Amino acid sequence: MEQVLAFISKHQEMIYLVALMIVLGIELIEKVPSVLHTPLMSGANAIHGVVIIGAIIIMGQADDVYAKVLGFIAVILGTLNVVGGFVVTDRMLDMFKKKKK
Amino acid sequence: MQQYILDIIYVIGALSFVFGIKLLGKPESAKRGNFIAAVGMTISVFGTIFLYHTEDGAHLKNLEWIFGGILIGSVIGTMMAKRVQMTQMPQMVSFFNGMGGACAALISLVEFHHSSEGVSMAALNSLGESVTISVVPTMEIGKAIVIYLGLIIGSISFAGSMIAYLKLDEKLKDKVLPLQQVVNVGLLAVILGIAACTIFEWVEIPYALYVLLGMSLLYGVLFVMPIGGADMPVVISLLNSFTGVAAAFGGFLYDNKVMLFGGILVGSAGTLLTVLMCNAMNRSLVNVLIGNFGGGAKGGDARVITGTIKEITKSDAASLMKYSKKVVIVPGYGLAVAQAQHICHELEQQLEANDVEVKYAIHPVAGRMPGHMNVLLAESNVSYEKLVEMDEINPEFRTTDVVLVVGANDVVNPAALNDPASPIYGMPILHVDDAATVIVMKRSMKAGYAGIENELFYNPKTRMLFGDAKKSLTELVSELKNA
């Protein structure tokens, strides 16, 4: 138990950040018209592709085959998430642009 | 020096996510928002590749593999995203979401391997020859929690998203196991139990990490399996926020603020989005979490509706609409499934050529995702002004001559207003029965996803037009042209 508390104390900066981000995320979404929910979900989907940074760090430090293979797959999947996510969102939003003419 | 630059890049990246999401929330700036977030992501990724230093000051290696992976991912991702049909957008989002979840799970796997390896080597040095050291307990507990949770959530998100993808693609049917809820809750409890036992060293479980991986994947499958196709938006949104949380755990692991920022932001925004969707459908999130909705929903208590159904021929329907002043089209899930949005727009143009005022009534949860109807209809060039949201269109039904319901069911079910026993009681609906005539286009008399009868079909004002939405609409258009 103490270890857990120590961990929290050690990372309290992060915990402040997390709390603020949660509030910010809620605030940002609250007033969005339902029309934009799908593109927004898709855009948010692309943003959590930031997990790719973890994959890059892993791949960049990998020495053995296990880490190299899994790291390589992780980089590919993470890129799919980021690139695919942003491109799909962009295509969806193109639809919205058209209708404003 | 390089580390400082990387820190600044991460700050810019994190802010670009915040502003990106902010701008995505307004139609006029949404495209810019997406672009800004993409730029922030790009500089964060390349900043990491070139400027990241490990604890002992080394640069990242295996650059050829990193670039190779990014190249492969980019090419495949762009191709998939460019080729996908607008109607298949939800499953595409689900697929990409699953990729992110899998990425998070893989990071946990490798990181566990990595950390445990380092520890056992140190032990070897100090003890001489002893190598039989249990690896998990020597890991810092906080780090273990982060790794295990990242693995569990990432795997659930991956498996769940893949099932959602396959179901929306109609490659998988809904399946409800006996005692599904008990099984789901039980499995989740076992997963958390094993994780807790391993992290806090209560019991030693061999290969706990891989057992957890397998069980989490299984849970992801069971979690999404029983949920009906029309409910998928809620699930995708929820899994989206799961992946966000998994990414945030990665941020904890590497003390990487941009990962933490992006992950938590999506986690909280995605959760709120999920709740908003649940509210629009009058379901509680708890119900969603234990898999208590979809095909197996209990509609038994709802009263039995008796009455007669009146059908209408296509030519009658066409002439009825042609001589109306105002027609409101209510598109639903069925329109998306039948991919009938283009022909629907054609019908609208034909009617307008006959001086009929045409509008679309958009229920917040119509289609496969909130706002999906708007995207689909916008794709077929339906003008923005014609898409009217529920609260604005409801008073207009009184002055409407014909309402054409295309593949929508529960969003026009009066039981939501007047039958407290109904599972959808309390959900706001479109008051189509205020109009003079309602034409309902439907494939069959099958109930909607809530599994309940719709008394609208038995309303004296209602005429049923059975058949595939696309086919029926095509025939209506040609009837209008010839009439």
XYZ file of C-alpha atoms in Angstrom:
584
model
C 0.000 0.000 0.000
C 2.741 2.389 0.965
C 4.453 1.680 -2.318
C 1.327 2.714 -4.175
C 1.082 5.916 -2.168
C 4.750 6.596 -2.749
C 4.214 6.119 -6.444
C 1.350 8.600 -6.390
C 3.394 11.097 -4.442
C 6.342 10.693 -6.765
C 4.166 11.305 -9.778
C 1.899 13.936 -8.329
C 2.749 16.313 -11.133
C 1.353 13.776 -13.572
C -1.736 13.328 -11.457
C -2.421 17.065 -11.467
C -2.061 16.947 -15.216
C -4.426 14.006 -15.553
C -7.084 15.688 -13.436
C -6.861 18.905 -15.440
C -6.909 17.045 -18.747
C -10.052 15.179 -17.743
C -11.801 18.459 -16.979
C -10.483 20.011 -20.173
C -11.602 17.060 -22.298
C -15.107 17.288 -20.889
C -15.248 21.053 -21.365
C -14.082 20.805 -24.961
C -16.734 18.285 -25.957
C -19.697 19.572 -24.032
C -20.915 22.190 -26.495
C -20.294 20.319 -29.707
C -23.360 19.985 -31.974
C -24.374 16.365 -32.516
C -23.759 16.822 -36.242
C -20.040 16.841 -35.527
C -19.953 13.886 -33.165
C -18.806 11.424 -35.807
C -15.893 13.519 -37.141
C -15.002 14.422 -33.579
C -14.917 10.787 -32.524
C -12.781 10.047 -35.545
C -10.430 12.961 -34.824
C -10.101 11.904 -31.191
C -9.404 8.408 -32.475
C -6.473 9.745 -34.488
C -5.164 11.710 -31.513
C -4.914 8.687 -29.239
C -2.648 7.306 -31.927
C -0.030 9.298 -30.023
C 0.603 5.915 -28.439
C 2.908 5.438 -31.426
C 5.540 7.479 -29.577
C 5.725 4.649 -27.053
C 6.130 2.173 -29.888
C 8.966 4.252 -31.374
C 10.756 4.453 -28.024
C 10.462 0.687 -27.658
C 11.652 -0.013 -31.164
C 14.515 2.434 -30.739
C 15.809 0.572 -27.694
C 15.086 -2.948 -28.826
C 18.022 -5.347 -28.676
C 16.488 -8.802 -28.788
C 14.241 -10.364 -31.389
C 11.181 -10.374 -29.117
C 11.274 -6.618 -28.590
C 12.224 -5.929 -32.191
C 9.378 -7.956 -33.684
C 6.711 -6.687 -31.309
C 8.093 -3.140 -31.499
C 8.038 -3.192 -35.273
C 4.428 -4.425 -35.327
C 3.529 -1.785 -32.745
C 5.039 0.971 -34.904
C 3.045 -0.207 -37.921
C -0.228 -0.459 -35.978
C 0.314 2.892 -34.289
C 0.991 4.556 -37.636
C -2.162 2.976 -39.047
C -4.099 4.528 -36.184
C -2.574 7.987 -36.651
C -2.465 8.261 -40.430
C -5.703 6.406 -41.102
C -7.471 8.351 -38.369
C -6.475 11.780 -39.629
C -7.125 10.953 -43.290
C -10.580 9.515 -42.554
C -11.481 12.537 -40.457
C -10.315 14.845 -43.212
C -12.448 12.999 -45.745
C -15.493 13.210 -43.500
C -14.986 16.920 -43.042
C -14.684 17.382 -46.788
C -18.312 16.317 -46.937
C -19.226 19.110 -44.595
C -17.382 21.669 -46.655
C -19.293 20.758 -49.755
C -22.664 21.388 -48.239
C -21.772 24.921 -47.210
C -21.538 26.090 -50.819
C 20.076 20.769 -25.670
C 18.266 18.221 -27.815
C 16.230 17.109 -24.835
C 15.087 20.694 -24.295
C 14.014 21.014 -27.904
C 12.106 17.734 -27.635
C 10.358 18.996 -24.500
C 9.244 22.103 -26.357
C 8.079 19.991 -29.283
C 5.999 17.920 -26.893
C 4.430 21.056 -25.443
C 3.505 22.198 -28.943
C 2.197 18.726 -29.767
C 0.038 18.562 -26.645
C -1.384 22.043 -27.262
C -2.114 21.154 -30.879
C -4.298 18.284 -29.629
C -6.219 20.588 -27.315
C -6.792 23.223 -29.989
C -7.422 20.545 -32.591
C -10.274 19.081 -30.567
C -11.543 22.567 -29.789
C -11.653 23.498 -33.483
C -13.161 20.132 -34.418
C -16.186 21.160 -32.403
C -17.298 23.818 -34.887
C -18.319 23.077 -38.463
C -16.440 26.003 -39.969
C -13.126 25.274 -38.255
C -13.295 21.471 -38.015
C -11.015 20.797 -40.965
C -8.397 23.180 -39.623
C -8.639 21.511 -36.214
C -7.944 18.121 -37.705
C -4.994 19.534 -39.631
C -3.496 21.236 -36.577
C -3.720 18.029 -34.542
C -2.114 16.108 -37.414
C 0.777 18.593 -37.608
C 1.275 18.401 -33.841
C 1.326 14.622 -34.078
C 3.835 14.643 -36.922
C 6.342 16.903 -35.178
C 5.953 14.918 -31.949
C 6.654 11.659 -33.780
C 9.685 12.952 -35.689
C 10.916 14.846 -32.667
C 10.882 11.567 -30.745
C 12.725 9.704 -33.476
C 15.567 12.214 -33.770
C 15.814 13.858 -30.370
C 14.800 11.234 -27.822
C 17.496 10.106 -25.412
C 17.364 7.063 -23.212
C 18.330 7.337 -19.557
C 21.961 6.621 -20.359
C 22.018 9.333 -22.988
C 21.907 7.125 -26.079
C 19.984 8.017 -29.189
C 17.280 5.715 -30.466
C 18.590 2.995 -32.738
C 16.912 0.696 -35.261
C 15.942 3.812 -37.183
C 15.568 1.836 -40.398
C 12.960 -0.343 -38.690
C 11.158 2.641 -37.263
C 10.975 4.376 -40.623
C 10.068 1.115 -42.312
C 7.176 0.595 -39.918
C 5.983 4.160 -40.305
C 6.175 3.891 -44.077
C 4.211 0.626 -44.182
C 1.625 1.952 -41.721
C 1.241 5.226 -43.604
C 0.770 3.613 -46.987
C -1.754 1.037 -45.760
C -3.541 3.573 -43.547
C -3.865 6.161 -46.293
C -5.067 3.597 -48.802
C -7.690 2.219 -46.450
C -8.862 5.651 -45.411
C -9.080 6.916 -48.983
C -10.894 3.898 -50.344
C -13.527 3.480 -47.677
C -17.117 4.330 -48.535
C -18.817 6.983 -46.464
C -21.333 4.413 -45.235
C -18.482 2.287 -43.931
C -16.925 5.132 -41.991
C -17.938 3.843 -38.542
C -16.250 0.487 -39.014
C -13.168 2.251 -40.350
C -12.932 4.363 -37.197
C -13.410 1.200 -35.171
C -10.633 -0.544 -37.084
C -8.122 2.269 -36.585
C -9.124 2.437 -32.946
C -8.353 -1.260 -32.603
C -4.905 -0.678 -34.093
C -4.165 1.909 -31.407
C -5.350 -0.494 -28.708
C -3.139 -3.266 -30.056
C -0.201 -0.860 -30.179
C -0.721 -0.009 -26.492
C -0.953 -3.688 -25.557
C 2.249 -4.513 -27.457
C 4.079 -1.685 -25.695
C 3.087 -3.196 -22.354
C 4.251 -6.645 -23.439
C 7.659 -5.443 -24.572
C 8.086 -3.106 -21.653
C 7.317 -5.891 -19.204
C 9.845 -8.122 -20.897
C 12.357 -5.275 -20.893
C 11.961 -4.324 -17.228
C 11.938 -7.869 -15.915
C 15.063 -8.646 -17.900
C 16.966 -5.714 -16.423
C 16.028 -6.737 -12.916
C 17.058 -10.355 -13.202
C 20.450 -9.347 -14.555
C 21.139 -7.104 -11.594
C 20.205 -9.917 -9.262
C 22.605 -12.207 -11.015
C 25.498 -9.849 -10.451
C 24.945 -9.419 -6.761
C 24.178 -13.037 -5.913
C 26.740 -14.716 -8.033
C 25.069 -17.604 -9.793
C 21.505 -17.390 -8.609
C 19.140 -16.792 -11.513
C 15.863 -18.186 -10.190
C 14.360 -14.865 -9.430
C 10.691 -14.153 -9.762
C 10.634 -11.221 -12.078
C 7.359 -9.441 -11.445
C 7.694 -8.693 -7.744
C 10.980 -6.901 -8.228
C 9.334 -4.364 -10.480
C 8.252 -1.074 -8.978
C 4.589 -1.477 -8.120
C 3.472 1.708 -9.798
C 5.178 0.666 -12.995
C 3.636 -2.792 -12.798
C 0.163 -1.302 -12.404
C 0.705 0.900 -15.423
C 2.011 -1.969 -17.549
C -0.767 -4.376 -16.578
C -3.566 -1.869 -17.006
C -2.136 -0.741 -20.337
C -2.114 -4.354 -21.466
C -5.631 -5.116 -20.237
C -7.271 -1.981 -21.591
C -5.344 -2.058 -24.856
C -6.288 -5.694 -25.483
C -9.954 -5.171 -24.641
C -10.010 -2.172 -26.928
C -8.321 -4.085 -29.739
C -10.508 -7.198 -29.557
C -13.684 -5.181 -29.018
C -12.942 -2.830 -31.897
C -12.232 -5.704 -34.239
C -15.540 -7.353 -33.338
C -17.339 -4.028 -33.788
C -15.599 -3.630 -37.136
C -16.619 -7.105 -38.299
C -20.187 -6.673 -37.091
C -20.639 -3.329 -38.801
C -19.171 -4.861 -41.924
C -21.841 -7.550 -41.547
C -19.255 -10.300 -41.377
C -20.470 -11.248 -37.903
C -23.956 -11.597 -36.494
C -25.134 -10.665 -33.025
C -24.738 -13.513 -30.576
C -25.913 -13.669 -27.020
C -24.548 -16.458 -24.886
C -26.653 -17.827 -22.058
C -25.887 -15.875 -18.904
C -23.884 -13.429 -20.955
C -23.903 -10.696 -18.319
C -22.806 -13.042 -15.561
C -20.025 -14.389 -17.748
C -18.879 -10.878 -18.696
C -18.855 -9.512 -15.176
C -17.222 -12.695 -13.901
C -14.504 -12.593 -16.519
C -13.755 -8.940 -15.808
C -13.540 -9.736 -12.088
C -11.137 -12.610 -12.776
C -8.967 -10.374 -14.975
C -8.737 -7.674 -12.337
C -8.202 -10.312 -9.657
C -5.270 -11.908 -11.470
C -3.792 -8.479 -12.180
C -4.086 -7.459 -8.522
C -2.650 -10.784 -7.278
C 0.334 -10.448 -9.550
C 1.002 -6.778 -8.972
C 0.774 -6.998 -5.195
C 2.491 -10.385 -5.038
C -0.375 -12.110 -3.238
C -0.292 -15.220 -5.339
C 2.163 -16.189 -7.983
C 0.531 -17.093 -11.245
C 2.697 -18.527 -13.987
C 2.735 -16.499 -17.170
C 0.255 -14.077 -15.608
C 0.967 -11.504 -18.300
C -0.001 -13.839 -21.118
C -2.976 -15.227 -19.236
C -4.164 -11.652 -18.799
C -3.545 -10.907 -22.465
C -5.662 -13.875 -23.520
C -8.457 -13.171 -21.064
C -8.585 -9.483 -21.935
C -8.860 -10.309 -25.621
C -11.654 -12.754 -24.795
C -13.405 -10.129 -22.699
C -13.196 -7.640 -25.565
C -14.900 -10.181 -27.828
C -17.618 -11.106 -25.324
C -18.174 -7.459 -24.467
C -19.072 -6.423 -27.999
C -20.502 -9.709 -29.338
C -24.078 -9.427 -28.021
C -24.526 -5.769 -28.901
C -26.741 -4.993 -31.861
C -25.413 -3.251 -34.945
C -27.359 -0.062 -34.304
C -25.867 0.228 -30.833
C -22.351 0.055 -32.121
C -21.732 3.847 -31.989
C -21.851 3.821 -28.212
C -19.462 0.895 -28.094
C -17.035 2.411 -30.582
C -17.034 5.680 -28.692
C -16.411 3.837 -25.447
C -13.618 1.720 -26.913
C -12.190 4.929 -28.351
C -11.880 6.376 -24.885
C -10.454 3.037 -23.654
C -7.645 3.315 -26.165
C -7.112 6.895 -25.032
C -6.630 5.665 -21.481
C -4.303 2.896 -22.673
C -2.215 5.527 -24.499
C -2.134 7.601 -21.324
C -0.700 4.629 -19.418
C 2.046 4.612 -22.018
C 2.610 8.252 -21.138
C 3.000 7.294 -17.481
C 5.398 4.539 -18.392
C 7.779 6.814 -20.272
C 7.048 9.960 -18.312
C 6.001 11.325 -21.683
C 3.648 14.257 -21.351
C 2.408 14.395 -24.904
C 1.233 10.781 -24.721
C -0.374 11.473 -21.405
C -2.047 14.617 -22.722
C -3.377 13.056 -25.892
C -4.488 9.882 -24.145
C -6.294 11.473 -21.223
C -7.874 14.110 -23.430
C -9.360 11.444 -25.690
C -10.213 9.287 -22.687
C -12.279 11.971 -20.982
C -13.740 13.512 -24.138
C -14.588 10.050 -25.460
C -16.284 9.073 -22.215
C -18.399 12.213 -22.257
C -19.261 11.617 -25.902
C -20.356 8.100 -24.950
C -22.529 9.434 -22.147
C -24.094 12.001 -24.497
C -24.945 9.219 -26.909
C -26.379 7.055 -24.144
C -28.526 9.955 -22.986
C -29.861 10.453 -26.479
C -30.875 6.797 -26.513
C -32.102 6.798 -22.951
C -29.711 4.120 -21.789
C -27.398 4.205 -18.839
C -23.690 3.669 -19.248
C -23.795 0.913 -16.630
C -26.143 -1.022 -18.872
C -23.725 -0.587 -21.714
C -20.766 -1.727 -19.632
C -22.286 -5.023 -18.578
C -23.505 -5.736 -22.056
C -27.166 -5.511 -21.174
C -28.508 -4.143 -24.404
C -28.903 -4.968 -28.022
C -30.600 -7.967 -29.551
C -31.424 -9.546 -26.233
C -33.151 -6.513 -24.707
C -36.203 -7.492 -22.754
C -39.291 -6.053 -24.366
C -41.625 -8.562 -22.751
C -43.243 -6.114 -20.374
C -44.207 -3.715 -23.094
C -47.837 -3.944 -24.003
C -48.904 -5.927 -27.003
C -50.153 -3.797 -29.821
C -53.017 -4.957 -31.914
C -54.431 -3.373 -34.982
C -54.213 -3.569 -38.694
C -51.436 -2.546 -40.943
C -52.214 -0.710 -44.131
C -49.849 -1.065 -47.012
C -49.425 1.411 -49.819
C -48.286 0.813 -53.371
C -45.335 2.690 -54.762
C -47.401 4.549 -57.325
C -49.883 5.659 -54.672
C -47.046 6.771 -52.447
C -45.472 8.678 -55.326
C -48.621 10.536 -56.236
C -49.410 11.226 -52.579
C -46.056 12.933 -52.190
C -46.205 14.659 -55.531
C -49.381 16.504 -54.602
C -48.193 17.444 -51.135
C -46.957 20.836 -50.070
C -44.432 19.629 -47.586
C -42.639 16.305 -47.208
C -40.281 15.467 -44.358
C -37.899 12.549 -44.801
C -36.818 10.693 -41.671
C -33.657 8.763 -42.490
C -32.504 5.999 -40.169
C -30.209 3.057 -39.778
C -31.925 1.251 -42.664
C -30.980 4.016 -45.075
C -27.335 3.700 -44.103
C -27.435 -0.094 -44.431
C -29.095 0.059 -47.840
C -26.690 2.859 -48.908
C -29.734 4.722 -50.148
C -28.520 8.260 -49.460
C -27.912 9.190 -53.117
C -31.256 7.965 -54.351
C -32.848 9.710 -51.396
C -31.380 12.983 -52.613
C -32.716 12.230 -56.072
C -36.191 11.732 -54.648
C -35.848 15.076 -52.907
C -34.912 16.762 -56.198
C -37.813 15.131 -58.024
C -40.231 16.327 -55.371
C -38.816 19.830 -55.451
C -39.216 19.880 -59.199
C -42.907 19.418 -58.409
C -42.879 22.359 -55.972
C -42.901 20.217 -52.870
C -40.977 21.520 -49.888
C -38.620 18.792 -48.675
C -36.761 18.613 -45.380
C -34.874 15.936 -43.508
C -35.538 15.256 -39.844
C -32.331 14.184 -38.148
C -32.670 12.364 -34.854
C -29.500 12.648 -32.764
C -28.962 8.885 -32.746
C -30.157 8.095 -36.254
C -27.713 6.095 -38.346
C -24.717 4.246 -37.113
C -23.087 7.093 -35.264
C -24.370 10.449 -34.093
C -24.043 12.812 -37.009
C -23.583 9.896 -39.380
C -26.784 10.807 -41.229
C -25.464 14.305 -41.774
C -22.214 12.995 -43.199
C -24.025 10.546 -45.475
C -26.553 13.037 -46.776
C -23.909 15.722 -47.158
C -21.940 13.242 -49.245
C -24.854 12.979 -51.665
C -25.003 16.784 -51.881
C -28.090 17.332 -49.767
C -27.841 20.959 -48.731
C -27.093 21.715 -45.113
C -30.202 23.851 -44.536
C -32.472 20.905 -45.327
C -31.084 18.813 -42.492
C -33.151 19.818 -39.495
C -32.417 18.611 -35.976
C -35.068 16.992 -33.822
C -36.036 19.928 -31.608
C -36.513 22.237 -34.573
C -38.419 19.842 -36.807
C -40.842 18.490 -34.194
C -43.188 21.526 -34.216
C -43.130 21.446 -38.021
C -44.718 18.011 -38.331
C -48.153 19.532 -37.684
C -47.907 21.387 -40.991
C -46.398 18.458 -42.864
C -48.443 16.514 -45.387
C -46.313 13.422 -45.754
C -43.565 12.031 -43.578
C -41.407 9.461 -45.312
C -39.650 7.236 -42.783
C -36.710 5.507 -44.467
C -35.354 2.663 -42.374
C -35.892 4.350 -39.018
C -37.872 2.647 -36.288
C -37.205 3.338 -32.628
C -36.612 7.062 -33.170
C -40.230 7.388 -34.314
C -41.789 4.948 -31.834
C -44.529 6.652 -29.785
C -43.988 4.085 -27.031
C -41.061 6.249 -25.940
C -43.659 8.888 -24.987
C -46.639 6.947 -23.721
C -45.578 3.488 -22.546
C -43.609 3.533 -19.290
C -43.035 -0.226 -19.579
C -41.210 0.172 -22.857
C -37.420 -0.133 -22.811
C -37.105 3.067 -24.784
C -39.545 5.027 -22.599
C -38.206 8.534 -22.078
C -36.114 8.718 -25.212
C -36.924 11.864 -27.175
C -38.441 10.963 -30.525
C -39.552 12.587 -33.744
C -43.289 13.299 -33.543
C -44.059 12.064 -37.011
C -47.645 11.123 -36.157
C -48.461 14.847 -36.019
C -48.244 14.880 -39.802
C -51.233 14.137 -42.032
C -49.800 10.898 -43.440
C -46.808 8.788 -42.519
C -45.258 6.444 -45.051
C -42.921 3.948 -43.424
C -40.386 2.219 -45.644
C -39.216 -0.950 -44.015
C -37.737 -4.244 -45.028
C -40.126 -6.283 -42.892
C -42.239 -6.044 -39.764
C -39.179 -6.962 -37.706
C -38.771 -4.874 -34.589
C -36.028 -2.272 -34.291
C -32.850 -2.828 -32.307
C -34.666 -2.263 -29.026
C -36.665 -5.355 -29.921
C -40.050 -3.780 -29.426
C -43.134 -3.330 -31.513
C -43.861 0.070 -32.943
C -47.441 1.213 -32.608
C -46.793 3.864 -35.216
C -47.150 1.127 -37.830
C -50.704 0.485 -36.634
C -51.632 4.169 -36.587
C -54.551 4.898 -38.943
C -52.418 7.606 -40.544
C -49.613 5.212 -41.343
C -49.040 3.398 -44.607
C -46.366 0.739 -44.878
C -44.132 0.352 -47.898
C -42.212 -2.911 -47.577
C -38.957 -3.604 -49.370
C -35.305 -2.647 -49.483
C -34.956 1.108 -48.969
C -32.746 1.653 -51.980
C -34.957 -0.349 -54.324
C -38.167 1.242 -53.093
C -36.729 4.743 -53.342
C -35.499 4.070 -56.878
C -38.971 2.936 -57.877
C -40.539 5.933 -56.181
C -38.261 8.238 -58.158
C -39.165 6.619 -61.464
C -42.855 6.745 -60.537
C -42.448 10.451 -59.846
C -40.714 10.981 -63.163
C -43.427 9.171 -65.092
C -46.445 10.401 -63.211
